[in-house]
PDB file of C-alpha atoms in Angstrom:
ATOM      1  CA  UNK A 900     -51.618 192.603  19.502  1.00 55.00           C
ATOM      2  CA  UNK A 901     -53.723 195.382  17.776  1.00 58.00           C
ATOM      3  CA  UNK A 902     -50.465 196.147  15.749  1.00 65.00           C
ATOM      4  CA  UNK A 903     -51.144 192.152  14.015  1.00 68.00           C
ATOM      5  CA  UNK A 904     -54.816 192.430  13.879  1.00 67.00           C
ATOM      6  CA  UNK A 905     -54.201 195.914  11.782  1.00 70.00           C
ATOM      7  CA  UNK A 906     -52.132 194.153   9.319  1.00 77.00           C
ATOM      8  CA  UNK A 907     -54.493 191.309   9.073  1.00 75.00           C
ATOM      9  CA  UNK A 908     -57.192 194.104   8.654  1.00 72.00           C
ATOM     10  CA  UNK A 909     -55.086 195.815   5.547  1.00 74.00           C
ATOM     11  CA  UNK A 910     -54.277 192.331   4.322  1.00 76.00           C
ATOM     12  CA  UNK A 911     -58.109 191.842   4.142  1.00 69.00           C
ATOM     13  CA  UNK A 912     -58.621 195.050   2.457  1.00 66.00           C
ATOM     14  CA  UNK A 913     -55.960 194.492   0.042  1.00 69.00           C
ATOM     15  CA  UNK A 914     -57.315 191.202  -0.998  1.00 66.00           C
ATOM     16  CA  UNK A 915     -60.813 192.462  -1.563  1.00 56.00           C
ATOM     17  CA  UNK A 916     -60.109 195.520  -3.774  1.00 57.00           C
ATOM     18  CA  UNK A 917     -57.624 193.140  -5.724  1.00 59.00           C
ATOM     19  CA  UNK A 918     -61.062 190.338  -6.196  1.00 59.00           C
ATOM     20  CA  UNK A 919     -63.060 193.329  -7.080  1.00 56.00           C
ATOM     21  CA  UNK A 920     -61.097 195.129  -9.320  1.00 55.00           C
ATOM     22  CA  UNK A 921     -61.696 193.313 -13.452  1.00 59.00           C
ATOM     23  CA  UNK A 922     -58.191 192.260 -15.086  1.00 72.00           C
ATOM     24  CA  UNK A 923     -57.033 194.224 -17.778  1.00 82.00           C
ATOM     25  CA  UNK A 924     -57.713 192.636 -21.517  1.00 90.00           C
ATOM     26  CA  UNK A 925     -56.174 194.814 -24.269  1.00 92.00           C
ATOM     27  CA  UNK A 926     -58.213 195.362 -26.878  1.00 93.00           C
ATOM     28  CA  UNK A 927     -57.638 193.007 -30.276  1.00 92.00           C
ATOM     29  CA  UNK A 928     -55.878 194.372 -33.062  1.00 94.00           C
ATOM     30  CA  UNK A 929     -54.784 197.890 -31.232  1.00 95.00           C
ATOM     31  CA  UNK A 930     -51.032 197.998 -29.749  1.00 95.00           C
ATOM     32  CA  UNK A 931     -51.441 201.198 -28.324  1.00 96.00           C
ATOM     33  CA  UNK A 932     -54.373 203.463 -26.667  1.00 96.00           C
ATOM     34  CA  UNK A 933     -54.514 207.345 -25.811  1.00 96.00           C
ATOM     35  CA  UNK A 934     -57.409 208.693 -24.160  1.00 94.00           C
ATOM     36  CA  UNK A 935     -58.237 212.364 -24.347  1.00 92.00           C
ATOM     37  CA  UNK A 936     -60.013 214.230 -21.698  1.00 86.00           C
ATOM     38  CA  UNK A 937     -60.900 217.110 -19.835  1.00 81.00           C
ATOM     39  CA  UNK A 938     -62.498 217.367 -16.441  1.00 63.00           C
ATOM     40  CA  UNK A 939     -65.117 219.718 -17.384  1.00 58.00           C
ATOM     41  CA  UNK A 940     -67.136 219.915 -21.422  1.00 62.00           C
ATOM     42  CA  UNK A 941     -66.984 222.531 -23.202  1.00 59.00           C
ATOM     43  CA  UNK A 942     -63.264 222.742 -23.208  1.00 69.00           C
ATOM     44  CA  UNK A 943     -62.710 221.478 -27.115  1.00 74.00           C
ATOM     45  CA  UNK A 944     -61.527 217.927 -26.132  1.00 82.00           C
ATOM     46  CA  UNK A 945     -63.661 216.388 -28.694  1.00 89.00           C
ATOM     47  CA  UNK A 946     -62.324 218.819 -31.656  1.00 90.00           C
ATOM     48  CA  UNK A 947     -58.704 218.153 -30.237  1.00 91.00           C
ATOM     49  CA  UNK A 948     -59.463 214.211 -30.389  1.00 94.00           C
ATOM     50  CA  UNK A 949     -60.072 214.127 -34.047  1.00 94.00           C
ATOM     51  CA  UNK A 950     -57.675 216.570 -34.928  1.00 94.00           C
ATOM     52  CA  UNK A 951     -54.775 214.501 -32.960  1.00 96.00           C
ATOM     53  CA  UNK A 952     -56.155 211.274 -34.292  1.00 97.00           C
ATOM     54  CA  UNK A 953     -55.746 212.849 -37.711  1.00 97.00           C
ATOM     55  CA  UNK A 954     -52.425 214.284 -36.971  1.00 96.00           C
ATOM     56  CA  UNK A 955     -51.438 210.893 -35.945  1.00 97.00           C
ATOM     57  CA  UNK A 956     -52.084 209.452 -39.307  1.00 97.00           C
ATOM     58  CA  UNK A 957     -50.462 212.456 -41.007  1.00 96.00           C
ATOM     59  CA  UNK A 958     -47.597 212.674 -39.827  1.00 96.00           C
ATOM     60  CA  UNK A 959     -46.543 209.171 -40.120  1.00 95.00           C
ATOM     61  CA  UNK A 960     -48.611 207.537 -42.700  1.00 94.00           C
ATOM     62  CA  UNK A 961     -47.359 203.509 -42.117  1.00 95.00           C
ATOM     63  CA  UNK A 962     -49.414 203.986 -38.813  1.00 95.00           C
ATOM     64  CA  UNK A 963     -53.379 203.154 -38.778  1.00 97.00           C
ATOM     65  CA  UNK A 964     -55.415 204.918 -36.485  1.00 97.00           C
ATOM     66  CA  UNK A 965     -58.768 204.679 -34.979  1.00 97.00           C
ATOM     67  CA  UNK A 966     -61.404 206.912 -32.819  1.00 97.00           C
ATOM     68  CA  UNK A 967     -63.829 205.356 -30.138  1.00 95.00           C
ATOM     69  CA  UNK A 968     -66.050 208.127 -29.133  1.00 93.00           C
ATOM     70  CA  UNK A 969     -66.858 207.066 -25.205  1.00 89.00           C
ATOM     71  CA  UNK A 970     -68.866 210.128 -24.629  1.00 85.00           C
ATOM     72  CA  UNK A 971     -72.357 207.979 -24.439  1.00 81.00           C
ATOM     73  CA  UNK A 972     -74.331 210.704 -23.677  1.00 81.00           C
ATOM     74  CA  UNK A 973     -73.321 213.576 -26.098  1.00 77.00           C
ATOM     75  CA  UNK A 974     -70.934 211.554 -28.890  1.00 87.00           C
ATOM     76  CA  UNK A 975     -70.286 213.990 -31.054  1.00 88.00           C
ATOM     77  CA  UNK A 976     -67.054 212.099 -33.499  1.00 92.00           C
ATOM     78  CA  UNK A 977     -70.407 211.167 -36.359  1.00 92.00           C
ATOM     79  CA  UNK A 978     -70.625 214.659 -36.903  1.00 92.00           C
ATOM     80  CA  UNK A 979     -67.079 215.861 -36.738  1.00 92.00           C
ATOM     81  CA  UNK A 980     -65.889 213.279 -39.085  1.00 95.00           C
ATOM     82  CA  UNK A 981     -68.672 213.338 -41.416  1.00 93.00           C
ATOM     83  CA  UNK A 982     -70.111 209.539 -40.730  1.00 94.00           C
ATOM     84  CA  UNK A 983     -73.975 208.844 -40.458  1.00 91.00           C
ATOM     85  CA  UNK A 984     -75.463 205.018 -40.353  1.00 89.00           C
ATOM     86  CA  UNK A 985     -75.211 202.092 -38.712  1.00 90.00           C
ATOM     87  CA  UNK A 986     -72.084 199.681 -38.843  1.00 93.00           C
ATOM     88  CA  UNK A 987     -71.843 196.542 -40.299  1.00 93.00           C
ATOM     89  CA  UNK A 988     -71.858 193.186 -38.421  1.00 93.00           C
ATOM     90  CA  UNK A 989     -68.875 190.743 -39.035  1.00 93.00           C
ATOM     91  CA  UNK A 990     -69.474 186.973 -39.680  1.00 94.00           C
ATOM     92  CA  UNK A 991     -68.100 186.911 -35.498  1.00 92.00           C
ATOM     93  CA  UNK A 992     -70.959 189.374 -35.056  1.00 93.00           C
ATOM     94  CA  UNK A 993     -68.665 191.932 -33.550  1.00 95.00           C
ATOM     95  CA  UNK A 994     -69.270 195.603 -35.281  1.00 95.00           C
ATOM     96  CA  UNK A 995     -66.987 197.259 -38.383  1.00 96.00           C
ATOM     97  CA  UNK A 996     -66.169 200.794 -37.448  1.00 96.00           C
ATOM     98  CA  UNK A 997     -67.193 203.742 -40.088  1.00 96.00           C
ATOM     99  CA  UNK A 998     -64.265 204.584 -41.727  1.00 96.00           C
ATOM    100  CA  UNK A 999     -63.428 208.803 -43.052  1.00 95.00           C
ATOM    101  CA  UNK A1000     -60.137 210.220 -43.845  1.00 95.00           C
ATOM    102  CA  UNK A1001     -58.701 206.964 -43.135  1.00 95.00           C
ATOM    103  CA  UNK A1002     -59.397 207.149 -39.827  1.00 96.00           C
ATOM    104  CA  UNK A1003     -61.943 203.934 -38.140  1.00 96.00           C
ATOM    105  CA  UNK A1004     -64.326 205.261 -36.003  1.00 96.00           C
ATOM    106  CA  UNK A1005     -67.104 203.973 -33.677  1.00 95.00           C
ATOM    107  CA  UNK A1006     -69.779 205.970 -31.971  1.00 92.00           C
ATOM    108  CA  UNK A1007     -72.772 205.590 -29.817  1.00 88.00           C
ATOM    109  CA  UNK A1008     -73.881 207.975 -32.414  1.00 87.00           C
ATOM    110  CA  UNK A1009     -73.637 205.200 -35.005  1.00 90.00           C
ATOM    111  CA  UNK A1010     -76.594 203.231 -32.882  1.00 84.00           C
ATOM    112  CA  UNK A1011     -79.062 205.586 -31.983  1.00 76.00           C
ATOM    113  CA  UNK A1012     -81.368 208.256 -33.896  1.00 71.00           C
ATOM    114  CA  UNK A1013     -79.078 211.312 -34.454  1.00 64.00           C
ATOM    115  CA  UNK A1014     -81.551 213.346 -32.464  1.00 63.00           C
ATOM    116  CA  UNK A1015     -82.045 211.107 -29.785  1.00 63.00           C
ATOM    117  CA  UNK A1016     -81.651 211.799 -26.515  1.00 66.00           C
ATOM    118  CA  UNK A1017     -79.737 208.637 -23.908  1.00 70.00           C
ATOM    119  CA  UNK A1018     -81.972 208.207 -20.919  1.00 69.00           C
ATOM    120  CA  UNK A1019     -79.909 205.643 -19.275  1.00 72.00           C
ATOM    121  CA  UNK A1020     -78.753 204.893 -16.000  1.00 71.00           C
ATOM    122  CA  UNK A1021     -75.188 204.216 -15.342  1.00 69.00           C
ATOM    123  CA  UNK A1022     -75.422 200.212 -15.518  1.00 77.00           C
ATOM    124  CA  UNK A1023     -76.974 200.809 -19.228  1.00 83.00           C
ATOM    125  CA  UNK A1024     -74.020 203.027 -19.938  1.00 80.00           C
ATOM    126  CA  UNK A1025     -71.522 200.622 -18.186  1.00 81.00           C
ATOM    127  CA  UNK A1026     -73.059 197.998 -20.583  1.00 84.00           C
ATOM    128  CA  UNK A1027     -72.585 200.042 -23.480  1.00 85.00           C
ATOM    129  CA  UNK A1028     -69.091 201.173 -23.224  1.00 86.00           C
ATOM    130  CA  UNK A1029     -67.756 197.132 -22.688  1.00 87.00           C
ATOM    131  CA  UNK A1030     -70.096 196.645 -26.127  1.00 89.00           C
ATOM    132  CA  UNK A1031     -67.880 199.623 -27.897  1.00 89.00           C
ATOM    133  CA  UNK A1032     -64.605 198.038 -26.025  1.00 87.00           C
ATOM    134  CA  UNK A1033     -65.341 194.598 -26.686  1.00 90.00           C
ATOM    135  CA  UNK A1034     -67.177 193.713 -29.924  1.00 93.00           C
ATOM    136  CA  UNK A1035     -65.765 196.200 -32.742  1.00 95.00           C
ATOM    137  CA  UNK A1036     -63.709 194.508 -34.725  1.00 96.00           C
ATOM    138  CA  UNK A1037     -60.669 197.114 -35.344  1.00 95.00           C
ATOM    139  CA  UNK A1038     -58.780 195.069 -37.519  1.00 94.00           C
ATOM    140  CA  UNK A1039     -54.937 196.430 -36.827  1.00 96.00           C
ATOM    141  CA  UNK A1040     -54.386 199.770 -35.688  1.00 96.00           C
ATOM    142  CA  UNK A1041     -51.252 201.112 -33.958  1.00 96.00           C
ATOM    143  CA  UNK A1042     -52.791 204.345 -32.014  1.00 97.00           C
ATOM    144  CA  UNK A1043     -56.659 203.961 -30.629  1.00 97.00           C
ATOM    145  CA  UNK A1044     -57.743 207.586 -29.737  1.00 97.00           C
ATOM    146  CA  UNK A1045     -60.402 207.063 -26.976  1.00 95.00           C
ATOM    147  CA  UNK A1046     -62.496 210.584 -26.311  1.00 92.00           C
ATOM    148  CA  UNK A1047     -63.625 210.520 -23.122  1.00 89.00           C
ATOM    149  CA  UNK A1048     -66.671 212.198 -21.838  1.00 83.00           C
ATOM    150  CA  UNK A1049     -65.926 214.852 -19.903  1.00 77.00           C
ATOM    151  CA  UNK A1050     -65.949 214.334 -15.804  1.00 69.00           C
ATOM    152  CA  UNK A1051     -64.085 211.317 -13.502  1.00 64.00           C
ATOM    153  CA  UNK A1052     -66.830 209.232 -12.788  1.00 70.00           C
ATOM    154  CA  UNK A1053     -67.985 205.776 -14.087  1.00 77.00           C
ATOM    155  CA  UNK A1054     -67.098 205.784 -18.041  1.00 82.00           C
ATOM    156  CA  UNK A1055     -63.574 206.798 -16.855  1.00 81.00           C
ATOM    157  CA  UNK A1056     -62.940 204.640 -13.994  1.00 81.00           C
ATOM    158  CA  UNK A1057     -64.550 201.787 -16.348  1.00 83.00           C
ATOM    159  CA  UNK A1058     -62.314 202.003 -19.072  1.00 87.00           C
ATOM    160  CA  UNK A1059     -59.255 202.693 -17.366  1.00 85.00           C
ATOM    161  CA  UNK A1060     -59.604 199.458 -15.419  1.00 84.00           C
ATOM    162  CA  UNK A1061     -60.447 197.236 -18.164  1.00 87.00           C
ATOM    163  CA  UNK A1062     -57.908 197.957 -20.928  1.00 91.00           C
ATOM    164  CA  UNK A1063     -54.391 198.608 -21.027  1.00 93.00           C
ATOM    165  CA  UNK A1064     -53.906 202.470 -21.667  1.00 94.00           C
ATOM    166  CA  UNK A1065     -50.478 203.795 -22.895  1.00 94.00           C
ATOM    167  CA  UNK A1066     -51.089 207.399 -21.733  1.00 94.00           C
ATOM    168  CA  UNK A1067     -53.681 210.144 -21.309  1.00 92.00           C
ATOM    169  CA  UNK A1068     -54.527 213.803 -22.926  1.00 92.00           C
ATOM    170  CA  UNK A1069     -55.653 216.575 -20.578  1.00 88.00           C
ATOM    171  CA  UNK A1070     -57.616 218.948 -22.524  1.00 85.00           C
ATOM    172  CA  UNK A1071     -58.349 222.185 -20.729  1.00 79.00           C
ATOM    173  CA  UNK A1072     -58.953 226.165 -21.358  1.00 74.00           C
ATOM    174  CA  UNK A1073     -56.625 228.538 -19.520  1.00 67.00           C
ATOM    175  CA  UNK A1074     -59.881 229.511 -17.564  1.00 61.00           C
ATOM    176  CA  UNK A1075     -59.581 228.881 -13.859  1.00 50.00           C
ATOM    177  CA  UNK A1076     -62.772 226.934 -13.288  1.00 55.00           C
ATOM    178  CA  UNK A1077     -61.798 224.804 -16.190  1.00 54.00           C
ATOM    179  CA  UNK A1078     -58.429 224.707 -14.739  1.00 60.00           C
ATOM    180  CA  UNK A1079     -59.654 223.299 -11.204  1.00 66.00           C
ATOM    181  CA  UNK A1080     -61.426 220.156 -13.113  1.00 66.00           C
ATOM    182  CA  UNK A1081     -58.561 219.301 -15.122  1.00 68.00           C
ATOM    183  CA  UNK A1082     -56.218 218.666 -12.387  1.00 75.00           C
ATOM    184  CA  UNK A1083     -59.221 216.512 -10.870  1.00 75.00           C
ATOM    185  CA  UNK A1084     -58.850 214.782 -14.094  1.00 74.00           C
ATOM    186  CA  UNK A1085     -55.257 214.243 -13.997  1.00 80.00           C
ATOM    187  CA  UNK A1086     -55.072 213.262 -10.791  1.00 82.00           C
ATOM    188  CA  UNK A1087     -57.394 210.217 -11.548  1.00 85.00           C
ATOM    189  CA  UNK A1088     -55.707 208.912 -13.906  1.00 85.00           C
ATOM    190  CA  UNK A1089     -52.614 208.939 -11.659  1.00 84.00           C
ATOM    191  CA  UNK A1090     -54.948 207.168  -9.077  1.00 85.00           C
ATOM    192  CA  UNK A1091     -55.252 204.411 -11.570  1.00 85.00           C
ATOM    193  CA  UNK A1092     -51.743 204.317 -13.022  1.00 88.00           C
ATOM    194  CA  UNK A1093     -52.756 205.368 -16.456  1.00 90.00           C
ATOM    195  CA  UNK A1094     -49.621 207.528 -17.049  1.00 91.00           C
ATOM    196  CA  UNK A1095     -50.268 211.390 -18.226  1.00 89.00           C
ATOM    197  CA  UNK A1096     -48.255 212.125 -20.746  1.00 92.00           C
ATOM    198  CA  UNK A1097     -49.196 215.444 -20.283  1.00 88.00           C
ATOM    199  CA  UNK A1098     -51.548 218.682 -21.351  1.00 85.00           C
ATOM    200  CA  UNK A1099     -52.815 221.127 -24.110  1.00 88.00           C
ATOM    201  CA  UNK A1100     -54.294 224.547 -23.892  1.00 84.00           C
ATOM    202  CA  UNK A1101     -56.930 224.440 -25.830  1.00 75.00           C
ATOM    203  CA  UNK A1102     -58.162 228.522 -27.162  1.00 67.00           C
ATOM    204  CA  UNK A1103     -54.941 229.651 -25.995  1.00 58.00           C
ATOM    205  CA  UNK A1104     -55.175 233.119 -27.602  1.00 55.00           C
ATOM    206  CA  UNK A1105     -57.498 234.739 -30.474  1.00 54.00           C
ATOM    207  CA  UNK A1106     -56.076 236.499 -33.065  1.00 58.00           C
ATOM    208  CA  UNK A1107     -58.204 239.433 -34.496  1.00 56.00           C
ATOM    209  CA  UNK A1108     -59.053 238.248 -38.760  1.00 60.00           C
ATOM    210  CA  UNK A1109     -58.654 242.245 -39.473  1.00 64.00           C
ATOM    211  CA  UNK A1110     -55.834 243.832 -37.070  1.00 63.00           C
ATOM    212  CA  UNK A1111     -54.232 240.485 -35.797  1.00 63.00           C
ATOM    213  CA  UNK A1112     -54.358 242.080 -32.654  1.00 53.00           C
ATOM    214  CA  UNK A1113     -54.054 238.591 -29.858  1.00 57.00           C
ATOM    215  CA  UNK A1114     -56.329 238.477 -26.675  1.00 57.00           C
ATOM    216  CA  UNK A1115     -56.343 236.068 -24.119  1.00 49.00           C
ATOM    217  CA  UNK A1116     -59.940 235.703 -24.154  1.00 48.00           C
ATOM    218  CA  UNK A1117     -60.082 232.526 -21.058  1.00 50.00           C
ATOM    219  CA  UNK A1118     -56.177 234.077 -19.746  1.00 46.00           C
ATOM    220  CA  UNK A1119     -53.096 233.521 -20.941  1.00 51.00           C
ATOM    221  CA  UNK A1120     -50.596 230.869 -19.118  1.00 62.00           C
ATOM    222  CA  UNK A1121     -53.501 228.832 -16.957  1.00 59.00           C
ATOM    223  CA  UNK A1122     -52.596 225.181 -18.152  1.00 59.00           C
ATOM    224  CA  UNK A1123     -48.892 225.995 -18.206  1.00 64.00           C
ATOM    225  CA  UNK A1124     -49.104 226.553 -14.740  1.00 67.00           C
ATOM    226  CA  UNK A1125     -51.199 223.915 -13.969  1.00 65.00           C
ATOM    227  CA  UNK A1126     -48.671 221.574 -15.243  1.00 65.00           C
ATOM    228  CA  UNK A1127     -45.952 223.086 -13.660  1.00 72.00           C
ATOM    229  CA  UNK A1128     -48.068 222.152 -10.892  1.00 78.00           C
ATOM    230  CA  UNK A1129     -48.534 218.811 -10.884  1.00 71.00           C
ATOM    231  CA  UNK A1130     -44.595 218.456 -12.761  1.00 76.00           C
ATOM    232  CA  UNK A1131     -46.643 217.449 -16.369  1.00 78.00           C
ATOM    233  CA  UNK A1132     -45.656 218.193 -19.698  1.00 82.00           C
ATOM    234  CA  UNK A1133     -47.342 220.617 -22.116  1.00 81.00           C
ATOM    235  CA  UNK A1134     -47.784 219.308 -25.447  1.00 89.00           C
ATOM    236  CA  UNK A1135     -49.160 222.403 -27.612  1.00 86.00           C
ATOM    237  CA  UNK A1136     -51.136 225.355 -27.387  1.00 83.00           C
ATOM    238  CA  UNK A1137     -54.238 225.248 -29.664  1.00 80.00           C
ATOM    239  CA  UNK A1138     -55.860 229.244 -30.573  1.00 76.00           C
ATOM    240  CA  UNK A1139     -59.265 230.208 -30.708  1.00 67.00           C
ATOM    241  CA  UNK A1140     -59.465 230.437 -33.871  1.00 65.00           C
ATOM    242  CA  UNK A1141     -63.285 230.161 -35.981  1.00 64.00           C
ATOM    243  CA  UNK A1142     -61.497 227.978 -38.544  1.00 68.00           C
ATOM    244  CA  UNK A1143     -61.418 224.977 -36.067  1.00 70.00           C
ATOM    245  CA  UNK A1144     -64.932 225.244 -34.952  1.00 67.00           C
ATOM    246  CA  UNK A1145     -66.292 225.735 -38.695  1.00 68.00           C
ATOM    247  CA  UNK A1146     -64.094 223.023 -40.236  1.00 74.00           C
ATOM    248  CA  UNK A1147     -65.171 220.707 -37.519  1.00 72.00           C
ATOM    249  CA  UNK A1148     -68.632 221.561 -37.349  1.00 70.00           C
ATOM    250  CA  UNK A1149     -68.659 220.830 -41.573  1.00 77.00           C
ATOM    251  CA  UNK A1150     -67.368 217.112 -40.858  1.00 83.00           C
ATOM    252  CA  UNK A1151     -63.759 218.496 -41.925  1.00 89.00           C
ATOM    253  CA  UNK A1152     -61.412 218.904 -39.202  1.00 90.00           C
ATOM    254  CA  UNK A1153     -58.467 221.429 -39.746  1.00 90.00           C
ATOM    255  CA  UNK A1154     -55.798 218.949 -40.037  1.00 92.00           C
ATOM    256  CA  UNK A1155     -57.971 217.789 -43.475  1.00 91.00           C
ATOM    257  CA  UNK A1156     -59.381 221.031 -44.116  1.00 87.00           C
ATOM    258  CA  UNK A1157     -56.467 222.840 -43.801  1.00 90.00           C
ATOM    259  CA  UNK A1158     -53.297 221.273 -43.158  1.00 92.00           C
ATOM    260  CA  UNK A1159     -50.766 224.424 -44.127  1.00 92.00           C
ATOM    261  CA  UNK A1160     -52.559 226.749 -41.340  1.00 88.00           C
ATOM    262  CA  UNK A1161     -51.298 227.217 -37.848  1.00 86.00           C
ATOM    263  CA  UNK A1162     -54.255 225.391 -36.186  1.00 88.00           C
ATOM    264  CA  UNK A1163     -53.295 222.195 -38.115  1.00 91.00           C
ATOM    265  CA  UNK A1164     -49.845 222.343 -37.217  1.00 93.00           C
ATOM    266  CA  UNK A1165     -50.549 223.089 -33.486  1.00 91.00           C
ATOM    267  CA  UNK A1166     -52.360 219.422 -33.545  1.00 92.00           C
ATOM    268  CA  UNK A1167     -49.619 218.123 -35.839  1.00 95.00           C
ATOM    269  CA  UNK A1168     -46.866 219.182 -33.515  1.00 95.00           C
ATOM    270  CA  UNK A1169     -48.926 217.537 -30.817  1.00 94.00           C
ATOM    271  CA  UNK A1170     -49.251 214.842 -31.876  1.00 96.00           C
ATOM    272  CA  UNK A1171     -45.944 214.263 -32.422  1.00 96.00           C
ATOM    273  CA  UNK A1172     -45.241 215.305 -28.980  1.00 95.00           C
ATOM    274  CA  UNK A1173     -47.758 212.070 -27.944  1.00 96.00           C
ATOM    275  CA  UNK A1174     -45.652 210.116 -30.065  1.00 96.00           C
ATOM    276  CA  UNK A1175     -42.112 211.318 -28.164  1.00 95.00           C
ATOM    277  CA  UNK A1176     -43.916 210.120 -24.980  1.00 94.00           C
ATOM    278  CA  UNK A1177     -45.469 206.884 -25.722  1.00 94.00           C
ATOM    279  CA  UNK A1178     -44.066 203.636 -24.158  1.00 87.00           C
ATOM    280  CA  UNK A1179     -42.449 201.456 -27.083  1.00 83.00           C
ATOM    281  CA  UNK A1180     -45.383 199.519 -28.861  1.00 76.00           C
ATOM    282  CA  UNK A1181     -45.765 196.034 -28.626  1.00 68.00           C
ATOM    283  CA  UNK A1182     -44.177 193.801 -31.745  1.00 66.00           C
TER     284      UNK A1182
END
């Protein structure tokens, strides 16, 4: 009956996406990864990356942290963190992350010429993102911060099939086009059962230096709405504010910089928010 030979036909299916898909290997040393990212660049997500993988480390200080910078194309965690040069080799030959405010970091940016552009095509970067997965030597951390480059397309579908992910960051603007590509972005990680745990709105408001007057430059509830949307939590609401671009742009991200101002407890409350939301760690 064509009833039978349609189940056959999905039982087919079924096994064939189940060959094709690769099995999930965590990642030795690290109990628990977050990714951050944002369906469109531009948005801030690598600034909010460091600045919640740094707020990680702050706020509870028994907890090591790292940063793997997947953006291949534009990594951009050497400069923010103030790291040049290339990493050392273990006697296993797997790489030794740069380490900066306590924080272990690895980079494309690490590997190639700082002004170097990556002419690749997507098998090259496939092949380059399972090196930075799969032969850095972490040693123990308890929170890998992954930032993603921005987009759903092969990086992100790569690393979300290959390693066990505890949850995922949406970074986005209040600005309606940035809007529409972070619910693209949150909807794939549904797709592949990474759990959300939820998003920020990144250059929430701007506060005038001289009158203190506040403007919503990119609008003013965008992301809350968003999230109401999809039934997602908001973790925090970052401000424009120069002090974050500047301190980043130095190699000294807010949460360093400048832990006692409002941008570094935005991230700090943040991160604590990620924290809340995490499944319990592995012993």
């Amino acid at each position: 009956s064509s009833s039978s030979g349609d189940e056959s036909l999905r039982d087919k299916r079924a096994r064939i996406l189940s060959r094709g898909l690769p099995k999930q290997k965590p990642i030795e040393g690290v109990k628990q990864v977050v990714v951050v990212a944002s369906g469109k660049g531009g948005v801030g997500k690598s600034t909010t990356a460091v600045n919640i993988a740094l707020a990680l480390a702050a706020n509870d200080s028994t907890k090591e942290v790292g940063v793997l910078d997947a953006d291949i194309y534009g990594p951009s965690i050497p400069k923010m963190m103030n790291l040049k040069g290339n990493p050392e080799l273990t006697p296993k030959n797997l790489m030794r992350p740069l380490k900066n405010y306590g924080i272990a970091c690895m980079s494309m940016g690490f590997l190639i010429e700082e002004t170097a552009p990556v002419v690749w095509r997507g098998l090259m970067v496939m092949s380059a993102v399972e090196k930075l997965l799969r032969q850095v030597d972490w040693g123990q951390l308890d929170y890998l911060v992954i930032d993603m480059p921005p987009g759903t397309g092969d990086v992100q579908l790569s690393v979300s099939q290959n390693i066990p992910i505890a949850g995922a960051v949406i970074i986005s603007t209040p600005q309606d086009v940035a809007l529409l590509d972070a619910r693209k972005g949150a909807e794939m990680f549904r797709k592949v059962d990474v759990p959300v745990l939820g998003l920020v709105q990144n250059m929430s408001v701007f506060q005038c230096p001289k009158c203190k007057h506040e403007t919503h430059i990119f609008g003013a509830d965008g992301v809350r709405d968003l999230a109401k949307t999809l039934g997602l939590d908001i973790l925090g609401d970052i401000p424009l504010h120069v002090n974050i671009r500047e301190s980043c742009d130095s190699g000294q991200p807010v949460v360093v910089a400048q832990p006692q101002s409002d941008a570094a407890k935005a991230y700090l409350k943040i991160a604590m928010e990620i924290v809340r939301r995490l499944p319990v760690p592995p012993a």
